[in-house]
């Protein structure tokens, strides 16, 4: 499961992310955050952390530095 999620994030970074007009307001970017969270906490908790981060990533968020806990 962990490898599947990491593979999906890498596909997103390679094919979908370059087509987006807007950039992530957070550092590290949401995809990097997701990779780090899954590597550090595993598929379940890391996936939940990544999903929560993606839900917070919108045009109205302040952004800034937000490391993986």
XYZ file of N, CA, C and O in Angstrom:
276
model
N 0.821 -1.193 0.000
C 0.000 0.000 0.000
C 0.870 1.264 0.000
O 0.558 2.223 -0.676
N 1.947 1.204 0.788
C 2.858 2.334 0.875
C 3.473 2.643 -0.494
O 3.512 3.797 -0.919
N 3.905 1.616 -1.190
C 4.516 1.807 -2.513
C 3.506 2.333 -3.530
O 3.852 3.122 -4.406
N 2.258 1.896 -3.413
C 1.211 2.371 -4.317
C 0.983 3.866 -4.133
O 0.925 4.620 -5.111
N 0.868 4.319 -2.893
C 0.658 5.741 -2.632
C 1.847 6.576 -3.112
O 1.659 7.633 -3.712
N 3.046 6.095 -2.863
C 4.244 6.808 -3.317
C 4.277 6.867 -4.847
O 4.597 7.895 -5.432
N 3.919 5.777 -5.494
C 3.855 5.749 -6.955
C 2.834 6.729 -7.507
O 3.093 7.413 -8.498
N 1.673 6.827 -6.862
C 0.648 7.777 -7.304
C 1.132 9.224 -7.157
O 0.896 10.054 -8.037
N 1.809 9.507 -6.072
C 2.338 10.863 -5.874
C 3.393 11.182 -6.927
O 3.414 12.277 -7.492
N 4.243 10.221 -7.236
C 5.275 10.453 -8.252
C 4.662 10.654 -9.637
O 5.142 11.484 -10.413
N 3.594 9.916 -9.951
C 2.893 10.121 -11.220
C 2.282 11.519 -11.273
O 2.349 12.199 -12.300
N 1.676 11.936 -10.172
C 1.108 13.277 -10.090
C 2.188 14.336 -10.332
O 1.983 15.264 -11.094
N 3.333 14.181 -9.687
C 4.412 15.161 -9.811
C 4.943 15.232 -11.242
O 5.330 16.303 -11.715
N 4.973 14.099 -11.922
C 5.549 14.058 -13.263
C 4.579 14.548 -14.334
O 4.984 15.264 -15.254
N 3.295 14.179 -14.236
C 2.370 14.445 -15.328
C 1.332 15.530 -15.050
O 0.957 16.269 -15.960
N 0.838 15.643 -13.851
C -0.252 16.578 -13.566
C 0.258 17.910 -13.037
O -0.191 18.969 -13.475
N 1.191 17.876 -12.123
C 1.683 19.101 -11.502
C 2.237 20.122 -12.498
O 1.966 21.317 -12.352
N 2.982 19.711 -13.519
C 3.495 20.707 -14.471
C 2.396 21.434 -15.251
O 2.606 22.534 -15.745
N 1.205 20.861 -15.348
C 0.118 21.482 -16.096
C -0.664 22.497 -15.261
O -1.430 23.281 -15.811
N -0.479 22.479 -13.954
C -1.214 23.405 -13.091
C -0.666 24.820 -13.221
O 0.525 25.015 -13.347
N -1.565 25.792 -13.155
C -1.153 27.192 -13.244
C -0.707 27.735 -11.893
O 0.157 28.565 -11.819
N -1.356 27.294 -10.829
C -1.030 27.803 -9.499
C 0.022 26.916 -8.842
O 0.165 25.744 -9.174
N 0.728 27.495 -7.907
C 1.752 26.762 -7.163
C 1.289 26.581 -5.732
O 0.509 27.359 -5.213
N 1.808 25.589 -5.071
C 1.462 25.293 -3.687
C 1.976 26.415 -2.774
O 3.142 26.786 -2.865
N 1.115 26.938 -1.889
C 1.549 28.020 -1.004
C 2.379 27.539 0.180
O 2.904 28.343 0.938
N 2.495 26.244 0.347
C 3.216 25.687 1.482
C 4.633 25.266 1.107
O 4.932 24.992 -0.052
N 5.494 25.219 2.108
C 6.831 24.655 1.952
C 7.002 23.617 3.047
O 6.784 23.961 4.207
N 7.342 22.401 2.766
C 7.520 21.801 1.444
C 6.186 21.698 0.700
O 5.128 21.778 1.314
N 6.265 21.509 -0.603
C 5.048 21.412 -1.403
C 4.204 20.242 -0.924
O 4.679 19.355 -0.214
N 2.947 20.235 -1.308
C 2.023 19.193 -0.844
C 2.475 17.787 -1.266
O 2.352 16.836 -0.502
N 3.010 17.658 -2.470
C 3.453 16.330 -2.909
C 4.690 15.873 -2.136
O 4.801 14.701 -1.771
N 5.611 16.778 -1.867
C 6.788 16.437 -1.064
C 6.372 16.091 0.360
O 6.878 15.142 0.951
N 5.440 16.857 0.904
C 4.902 16.594 2.235
C 4.286 15.193 2.280
O 4.511 14.429 3.208
N 3.505 14.856 1.252
C 2.874 13.540 1.197
C 3.900 12.417 1.153
O 3.754 11.412 1.853
N 4.926 12.574 0.332
C 5.983 11.559 0.268
C 6.671 11.390 1.618
O 6.877 10.267 2.093
N 7.026 12.509 2.254
C 7.698 12.441 3.549
C 6.802 11.828 4.616
O 7.255 11.018 5.433
N 5.526 12.203 4.623
C 4.592 11.680 5.623
C 4.411 10.175 5.476
O 4.404 9.438 6.471
N 4.278 9.704 4.254
C 4.087 8.264 4.021
C 5.353 7.496 4.355
O 5.289 6.426 4.952
N 6.508 8.037 3.996
C 7.774 7.377 4.341
C 7.967 7.304 5.854
O 8.405 6.291 6.381
N 7.631 8.371 6.550
C 7.882 8.455 7.990
C 6.833 7.717 8.828
O 7.167 7.043 9.796
N 5.552 7.844 8.460
C 4.470 7.329 9.294
C 3.734 6.128 8.703
O 2.835 5.598 9.357
N 4.044 5.735 7.484
C 3.361 4.604 6.880
C 2.161 5.036 6.055
O 1.806 6.214 6.010
N 1.533 4.058 5.419
C 0.459 4.350 4.470
C -0.778 4.938 5.140
O -1.363 5.895 4.629
N -1.175 4.423 6.273
C -2.423 4.868 6.893
C -2.295 6.263 7.501
O -2.999 7.197 7.112
N -1.408 6.429 8.458
C -1.259 7.728 9.118
C -0.652 8.761 8.166
O -1.102 9.906 8.115
N 0.362 8.370 7.405
C 0.975 9.288 6.448
C 0.001 9.717 5.368
O -0.024 10.874 4.962
N -0.821 8.773 4.906
C -1.845 9.106 3.917
C -2.879 10.072 4.477
O -3.336 10.978 3.785
N -3.242 9.873 5.746
C -4.199 10.777 6.395
C -3.598 12.171 6.558
O -4.278 13.179 6.327
N -2.325 12.248 6.944
C -1.653 13.545 7.063
C -1.595 14.249 5.708
O -1.839 15.463 5.610
N -1.285 13.500 4.669
C -1.203 14.075 3.324
C -2.578 14.551 2.856
O -2.698 15.638 2.272
N -3.616 13.781 3.128
C -4.974 14.177 2.732
C -5.398 15.450 3.468
O -5.993 16.349 2.874
N -5.084 15.540 4.765
C -5.420 16.725 5.537
C -4.681 17.951 4.977
O -5.243 19.032 4.881
N -3.441 17.768 4.594
C -2.661 18.867 4.020
C -3.267 19.323 2.699
O -3.391 20.519 2.443
N -3.669 18.395 1.855
C -4.259 18.734 0.562
C -5.581 19.479 0.752
O -5.876 20.432 0.033
N -6.341 19.093 1.764
C -7.609 19.785 2.032
C -7.364 21.223 2.503
O -8.179 22.105 2.253
N -6.241 21.456 3.178
C -5.912 22.810 3.639
C -5.289 23.655 2.541
O -5.236 24.878 2.669
N -4.818 23.060 1.484
C -4.131 23.774 0.408
C -5.175 24.344 -0.559
O -5.732 23.626 -1.383
N -5.442 25.629 -0.417
C -6.408 26.295 -1.272
C -5.969 27.741 -1.465
O -5.068 28.216 -0.781
N -6.600 28.465 -2.378
C -6.180 29.846 -2.647
C -6.322 30.789 -1.443
O -5.706 31.843 -1.410
N -7.117 30.424 -0.454
C -7.347 31.298 0.698
C -6.439 30.991 1.881
O -6.490 31.690 2.886
N -5.615 29.949 1.794
C -4.735 29.598 2.901
C -3.507 30.517 2.902
O -3.078 31.019 1.875
N -2.953 30.720 4.093
C -1.775 31.580 4.234
C -0.526 30.909 3.684
O 0.372 31.560 3.203
N -0.472 29.575 3.828
C 0.711 28.862 3.362
C 1.847 28.997 4.358
O 1.635 29.200 5.535
N 3.066 28.875 3.865
C 4.242 28.997 4.713
C 4.888 27.658 4.998
O 4.592 26.652 4.350
N 5.760 27.669 5.990
C 6.515 26.455 6.351
C 5.621 25.539 7.173
O 5.062 25.947 8.187
N 5.485 24.286 6.740
C 4.636 23.308 7.410
C 5.298 21.925 7.286
O 4.990 21.169 6.358
N 6.202 21.594 8.211
C 6.904 20.313 8.115
C 6.028 19.135 8.544
O 5.002 19.316 9.217
N 6.438 17.946 8.185
C 5.758 16.720 8.613
C 6.009 16.534 10.109
O 7.165 16.625 10.555
N 4.943 16.303 10.904
C 5.165 16.106 12.353
C 5.886 14.812 12.666
O 5.873 13.881 11.935
